[in-house]
Coordinates of C-alpha atoms in Angstrom, one line a residue:
A19 CA -43.3 -19.7 86.5
G20 CA -40.1 -21.6 85.7
H21 CA -39.8 -21.5 81.9
R22 CA -39.4 -18.4 79.7
F23 CA -39.8 -18.2 76.0
F24 CA -39.0 -15.3 73.6
L25 CA -40.6 -14.8 70.2
A26 CA -39.6 -12.1 67.8
Y27 CA -42.2 -10.2 65.8
G28 CA -40.4 -7.6 63.7
S29 CA -38.4 -5.5 66.1
D30 CA -40.5 -6.4 69.1
E31 CA -39.3 -9.1 71.4
V32 CA -42.1 -10.6 73.4
M33 CA -41.5 -12.6 76.6
K34 CA -43.7 -15.7 76.6
E35 CA -44.1 -16.2 80.4
F36 CA -46.9 -18.8 80.0
Q37 CA -47.4 -21.7 77.7
I38 CA -51.2 -21.4 78.1
C39 CA -53.8 -18.9 79.1
G40 CA -57.4 -20.1 79.7
L41 CA -60.5 -18.0 79.2
G42 CA -63.6 -19.5 80.9
N43 CA -66.2 -19.7 83.5
A44 CA -64.8 -19.8 87.1
I45 CA -67.1 -22.3 88.8
V46 CA -66.8 -24.1 92.1
D47 CA -67.8 -27.8 91.6
I48 CA -69.8 -29.2 94.5
F49 CA -70.0 -33.1 94.4
V50 CA -72.7 -35.1 96.0
E51 CA -73.1 -38.8 95.7
V52 CA -76.8 -40.1 95.9
N53 CA -78.5 -43.4 95.6
E54 CA -81.2 -44.0 93.0
K55 CA -84.1 -43.3 95.4
E56 CA -82.6 -39.9 96.4
F57 CA -82.0 -39.1 92.7
G58 CA -85.6 -40.0 91.8
S59 CA -86.8 -37.6 94.5
L60 CA -85.0 -34.7 92.9
G61 CA -87.1 -35.0 89.7
F62 CA -84.0 -34.4 87.5
E63 CA -83.5 -35.9 84.0
R64 CA -80.5 -38.1 84.2
G65 CA -77.2 -36.7 82.7
G66 CA -76.4 -33.4 81.1
M67 CA -76.4 -29.9 82.6
Q68 CA -79.0 -27.3 83.2
F69 CA -78.6 -23.7 84.2
V70 CA -80.4 -22.5 87.4
D71 CA -80.7 -19.1 89.1
H72 CA -79.1 -18.3 92.4
A73 CA -82.2 -18.9 94.5
E74 CA -82.8 -22.4 93.0
Q75 CA -79.2 -23.3 93.4
K76 CA -79.2 -22.2 97.1
G77 CA -82.2 -24.4 97.7
L78 CA -80.5 -27.4 96.2
L79 CA -77.3 -26.8 98.1
D80 CA -79.2 -26.4 101.4
K81 CA -80.6 -29.9 100.8
F82 CA -77.2 -31.4 100.8
Q83 CA -75.3 -29.3 103.4
K84 CA -75.4 -32.1 106.0
R85 CA -73.4 -34.3 103.6
E86 CA -70.5 -31.9 103.7
P87 CA -70.2 -32.0 99.9
K88 CA -66.8 -32.0 98.3
L89 CA -65.7 -28.6 96.9
V90 CA -63.3 -28.3 94.0
S91 CA -62.5 -25.2 92.0
G92 CA -63.2 -25.8 88.3
G93 CA -65.1 -24.8 85.2
S94 CA -64.4 -26.6 82.0
V95 CA -61.3 -24.8 80.8
A96 CA -60.2 -24.1 84.3
N97 CA -60.1 -27.9 84.9
S98 CA -57.8 -28.2 81.8
I99 CA -55.6 -25.4 83.0
I100 CA -55.3 -27.1 86.4
A101 CA -54.2 -30.4 84.7
F102 CA -51.7 -28.4 82.6
S103 CA -50.3 -26.9 85.7
Q104 CA -50.1 -30.2 87.6
L105 CA -48.1 -31.7 84.8
G106 CA -45.5 -28.9 85.2
G107 CA -46.7 -26.2 82.8
D108 CA -46.8 -22.5 83.3
A109 CA -50.4 -21.3 83.1
A110 CA -52.7 -18.4 83.5
F111 CA -56.5 -18.1 83.7
I112 CA -59.0 -15.3 83.0
G113 CA -62.4 -15.6 84.8
C114 CA -64.6 -13.9 87.5
V115 CA -65.5 -14.9 91.0
G116 CA -67.4 -13.2 93.8
D117 CA -66.2 -12.2 97.3
D118 CA -68.2 -15.0 99.0
R119 CA -66.7 -18.1 100.6
Y120 CA -66.7 -20.0 97.2
G121 CA -64.8 -17.2 95.5
L122 CA -62.2 -17.0 98.3
F123 CA -61.8 -20.8 98.1
Y124 CA -61.4 -20.6 94.3
N125 CA -58.8 -17.8 94.4
S126 CA -56.7 -19.6 97.1
E127 CA -56.8 -22.9 95.2
F128 CA -55.4 -21.3 92.1
E129 CA -52.7 -19.5 94.1
E130 CA -51.7 -22.9 95.6
L131 CA -51.5 -24.4 92.1
K132 CA -49.3 -21.4 91.0
I133 CA -51.7 -20.5 88.2
D134 CA -51.7 -16.7 87.5
I135 CA -55.4 -15.7 87.9
G136 CA -54.9 -12.0 88.2
N137 CA -57.6 -10.2 90.2
P138 CA -60.7 -12.2 89.6
V139 CA -62.8 -11.1 92.7
I140 CA -65.8 -8.9 92.0
V141 CA -67.1 -7.4 95.3
G142 CA -70.7 -7.9 96.2
E143 CA -71.3 -10.8 93.8
N144 CA -71.9 -14.5 94.1
T145 CA -69.4 -17.0 92.7
G146 CA -70.6 -19.5 90.1
T147 CA -71.3 -23.0 91.3
C148 CA -72.0 -26.4 89.7
L149 CA -73.8 -29.0 91.7
C150 CA -72.7 -32.4 90.4
V151 CA -75.1 -35.1 91.5
I152 CA -73.4 -38.5 91.0
T153 CA -75.5 -41.6 90.7
P154 CA -74.4 -45.3 91.1
D155 CA -74.2 -45.7 87.3
A156 CA -71.3 -43.1 87.3
E157 CA -73.5 -40.6 85.5
R158 CA -73.3 -37.0 86.6
T159 CA -76.3 -34.7 86.5
M160 CA -75.4 -31.0 86.8
R161 CA -77.1 -27.9 87.9
T162 CA -75.0 -24.8 87.2
C163 CA -75.5 -21.3 88.5
L164 CA -73.2 -19.1 86.6
A165 CA -73.7 -16.1 88.9
V166 CA -70.8 -13.7 88.5
S167 CA -68.8 -16.0 86.1
S168 CA -71.3 -15.0 83.4
H169 CA -70.2 -11.3 83.8
L170 CA -66.9 -12.2 82.1
A171 CA -66.7 -9.6 79.4
D172 CA -64.2 -7.8 77.2
R173 CA -63.2 -5.5 80.1
H174 CA -61.9 -8.5 82.1
V175 CA -59.7 -9.8 79.3
D176 CA -56.1 -9.1 80.3
A177 CA -54.0 -8.3 77.3
E178 CA -50.7 -9.0 79.1
R179 CA -51.5 -12.5 80.0
I180 CA -52.6 -13.4 76.5
K181 CA -49.6 -11.6 75.0
K182 CA -47.3 -13.6 77.2
S183 CA -48.8 -16.9 76.4
D184 CA -48.0 -19.4 73.7
W185 CA -51.7 -20.6 73.6
L186 CA -55.1 -19.1 74.4
F187 CA -57.6 -21.8 75.3
I188 CA -61.3 -20.7 75.0
E189 CA -64.2 -22.4 76.7
G190 CA -67.3 -23.0 74.7
Y191 CA -69.7 -22.3 77.5
V192 CA -68.6 -18.6 77.4
F193 CA -70.4 -18.3 74.0
A194 CA -73.7 -18.8 75.9
N195 CA -73.6 -15.1 77.1
P196 CA -73.9 -13.1 73.9
A197 CA -73.7 -9.6 75.5
T198 CA -70.7 -10.4 77.7
G199 CA -68.9 -13.7 77.0
Q200 CA -68.9 -13.3 73.3
T201 CA -67.4 -9.8 73.6
A202 CA -64.6 -11.3 75.9
I203 CA -63.9 -14.1 73.3
R204 CA -63.7 -11.6 70.4
K205 CA -61.3 -9.4 72.3
A206 CA -59.2 -12.3 73.4
I207 CA -59.0 -13.7 69.8
H208 CA -58.0 -10.2 68.6
L209 CA -55.2 -10.0 71.1
A210 CA -54.0 -13.5 70.4
K211 CA -53.8 -12.8 66.7
E212 CA -52.0 -9.5 67.4
H213 CA -49.4 -11.1 69.6
G214 CA -48.7 -14.5 67.8
T215 CA -50.6 -16.5 70.4
K216 CA -52.1 -19.7 69.0
I217 CA -55.8 -20.4 69.7
A218 CA -57.4 -23.6 71.0
L219 CA -61.2 -23.9 71.4
T220 CA -63.4 -26.4 73.2
C221 CA -67.1 -26.9 72.4
S222 CA -68.0 -27.6 76.1
E223 CA -71.4 -29.0 75.0
A224 CA -73.3 -29.6 71.8
F225 CA -76.0 -27.1 72.7
V226 CA -73.3 -24.3 72.5
V227 CA -72.7 -25.2 68.8
N228 CA -76.4 -25.5 68.1
A229 CA -77.6 -22.4 69.9
F230 CA -74.7 -20.0 69.3
G231 CA -73.4 -21.4 66.0
D232 CA -72.6 -18.2 64.3
A233 CA -70.4 -16.8 67.0
F234 CA -68.8 -20.3 67.6
H235 CA -68.0 -20.8 63.9
D236 CA -66.6 -17.2 63.6
A237 CA -64.2 -18.1 66.4
L238 CA -63.4 -21.5 65.0
K239 CA -62.3 -20.0 61.7
Q240 CA -59.5 -18.3 63.6
A241 CA -58.6 -21.2 65.8
D242 CA -55.6 -23.6 65.4
L243 CA -57.0 -26.5 67.4
L244 CA -60.5 -27.7 68.4
F245 CA -61.4 -30.1 71.2
C246 CA -64.7 -31.9 71.2
N247 CA -66.4 -35.1 72.1
E248 CA -68.4 -37.2 69.5
T249 CA -71.7 -35.4 70.0
E250 CA -70.1 -32.0 69.8
A251 CA -68.0 -33.0 66.7
C252 CA -71.1 -34.2 64.9
A253 CA -72.8 -30.8 65.7
V254 CA -69.9 -28.8 64.4
A255 CA -69.3 -30.9 61.3
R256 CA -72.9 -32.1 60.6
A257 CA -71.8 -35.7 60.6
D258 CA -73.3 -38.9 62.0
N259 CA -70.4 -40.3 64.0
A260 CA -67.0 -39.4 65.5
G261 CA -64.9 -40.8 62.5
A262 CA -67.0 -39.0 59.9
A263 CA -67.0 -35.8 61.9
F264 CA -63.2 -36.0 62.4
D265 CA -62.7 -36.3 58.6
K266 CA -65.0 -33.3 57.9
L267 CA -63.3 -31.1 60.5
K268 CA -60.2 -31.2 58.3
A269 CA -61.8 -28.6 56.1
I270 CA -62.9 -26.4 59.1
V271 CA -60.0 -26.2 61.5
P272 CA -56.2 -27.0 61.1
G273 CA -56.0 -29.2 64.2
A274 CA -58.7 -31.3 65.9
V275 CA -59.2 -33.8 68.7
V276 CA -62.4 -35.8 68.8
T277 CA -62.8 -37.9 72.0
A278 CA -65.2 -40.9 71.8
G279 CA -65.3 -42.3 75.3
P280 CA -64.5 -46.0 75.3
H281 CA -63.6 -45.8 71.6
G282 CA -60.6 -43.6 72.3
A283 CA -59.7 -40.4 70.5
F284 CA -59.1 -39.1 67.0
V285 CA -56.1 -36.7 66.9
R286 CA -55.0 -34.4 64.0
Y287 CA -52.2 -32.0 64.9
H288 CA -49.1 -30.6 63.2
G289 CA -49.1 -33.1 60.3
A290 CA -49.9 -36.2 62.4
E291 CA -53.3 -38.0 62.2
V292 CA -53.9 -40.9 64.5
H293 CA -56.5 -42.8 66.4
V294 CA -55.6 -43.4 70.0
P295 CA -57.3 -46.3 71.8
A296 CA -59.0 -45.8 75.2
F297 CA -57.8 -47.5 78.4
P298 CA -60.6 -49.7 79.8
C299 CA -61.8 -49.0 83.3
Q300 CA -64.8 -49.2 85.6
P301 CA -66.0 -45.5 85.6
K302 CA -67.2 -44.0 88.8
D303 CA -67.9 -40.4 87.6
L304 CA -67.7 -39.2 84.0
T305 CA -67.0 -35.6 85.1
G306 CA -64.0 -33.9 83.6
A307 CA -62.6 -36.6 81.3
G308 CA -62.6 -34.2 78.3
D309 CA -61.2 -31.3 80.4
M310 CA -58.3 -33.6 81.5
F311 CA -57.7 -34.8 78.0
A312 CA -57.5 -31.2 76.6
G313 CA -55.2 -29.9 79.4
S314 CA -52.8 -32.8 79.2
F315 CA -52.8 -32.8 75.4
L316 CA -52.0 -29.1 75.3
Y317 CA -49.2 -29.8 77.9
G318 CA -47.8 -32.4 75.6
I319 CA -47.7 -30.4 72.4
T320 CA -46.2 -27.4 74.2
H321 CA -43.4 -29.6 75.7
G322 CA -42.2 -31.4 72.6
V323 CA -44.3 -34.6 72.9
P324 CA -45.4 -36.0 69.5
P325 CA -49.2 -35.8 69.0
D326 CA -49.7 -39.6 69.1
K327 CA -47.9 -39.9 72.4
A328 CA -49.6 -36.8 73.8
G329 CA -52.9 -38.5 72.8
R330 CA -51.9 -41.7 74.6
G331 CA -50.9 -39.9 77.8
S332 CA -54.1 -37.9 77.7
C333 CA -56.4 -40.9 77.2
Y334 CA -54.7 -42.5 80.2
L335 CA -55.2 -39.5 82.4
A336 CA -58.8 -39.2 81.3
M337 CA -59.3 -42.9 82.3
K338 CA -57.8 -42.1 85.7
V339 CA -60.2 -39.2 86.2
I340 CA -63.4 -41.2 85.4
S341 CA -62.2 -44.0 87.8
Q342 CA -62.7 -41.6 90.7
I343 CA -65.2 -39.0 91.9
G344 CA -64.4 -35.5 90.6
A345 CA -62.8 -33.8 87.6
R346 CA -59.3 -33.4 89.1
L347 CA -56.6 -35.9 89.9
H348 CA -55.1 -34.9 93.3
H349 CA -52.1 -37.3 93.2
G350 CA -49.8 -38.8 90.7
T351 CA -50.8 -36.8 87.6
A352 CA -47.3 -36.1 86.3
E353 CA -46.1 -39.6 87.2
F354 CA -49.0 -41.3 85.3
W355 CA -48.3 -39.0 82.3
R356 CA -44.6 -39.8 82.2
Q357 CA -45.2 -43.5 82.4
K358 CA -47.6 -43.6 79.4
V359 CA -45.6 -41.1 77.3
A360 CA -42.4 -43.1 77.8
E361 CA -44.0 -46.4 76.7

């Protein structure tokens, strides 16, 4: 970690070692490209995500082993934290992995990225995986086995990393585990409030808001910034479109970003309120656009970039992500960002 910040609360001086600490599901993304015939044989409904158990996921992965599928460590907020780190930010992450090959892969990737992940390995458990089936129309259809990532609970929430962070970034999917994940979120929010750490929240998917609305809205009341796409924003604000949802969110949360795909993004943060146009492209895979936007926007606002320029840079990086297969840019992230923010 290169940067150090100090904030004073009364007589206590707290060292802010990180600009952001993510709390989320630690998932290894496994990407497989298929043709329409192959996709039809799977019997999946196109698009979206469904949870599966370990046995079903193993059966699916065995089908594709000969393809040598591409592995990338991820999870929604983890993707954002990775983008934040690639841009040059100091980041930490709280999540759980198993001691299998996927968990060791995950841990080593985060070490290479210089993201403080603590001690995430839980012995004798399976790491969470997400099979991302990519069809020729650039749609991704996902099957997620949370495995040990769903064990994330209050006992795993590290007070020191939250205390030493400017922002806590919470993943919506974690609300889907009332007995464990929601306890982790409540503890993390309590620690953030106690130590002057700002709180950002992502919906992850509309079903989170619809199925776990009470817990989600309780957290949202304490948040400083919400990230959501149009469908999620409409679920939170009970509106019919992105613009109307964005307007209604003003009464719900101080800052909000509503992404609307080819229609750009609505941004409200720190007194600024703007619409940022999208950058046109030929999408290859829609995975991770929102995660990239959130991570890069958070990087911008923690590094003195005005919200309109942070939104522009984030829209551009989101476009770059969907122009390729996979949720992460492996080259040029910081350079692309600098170019667009400087314009």
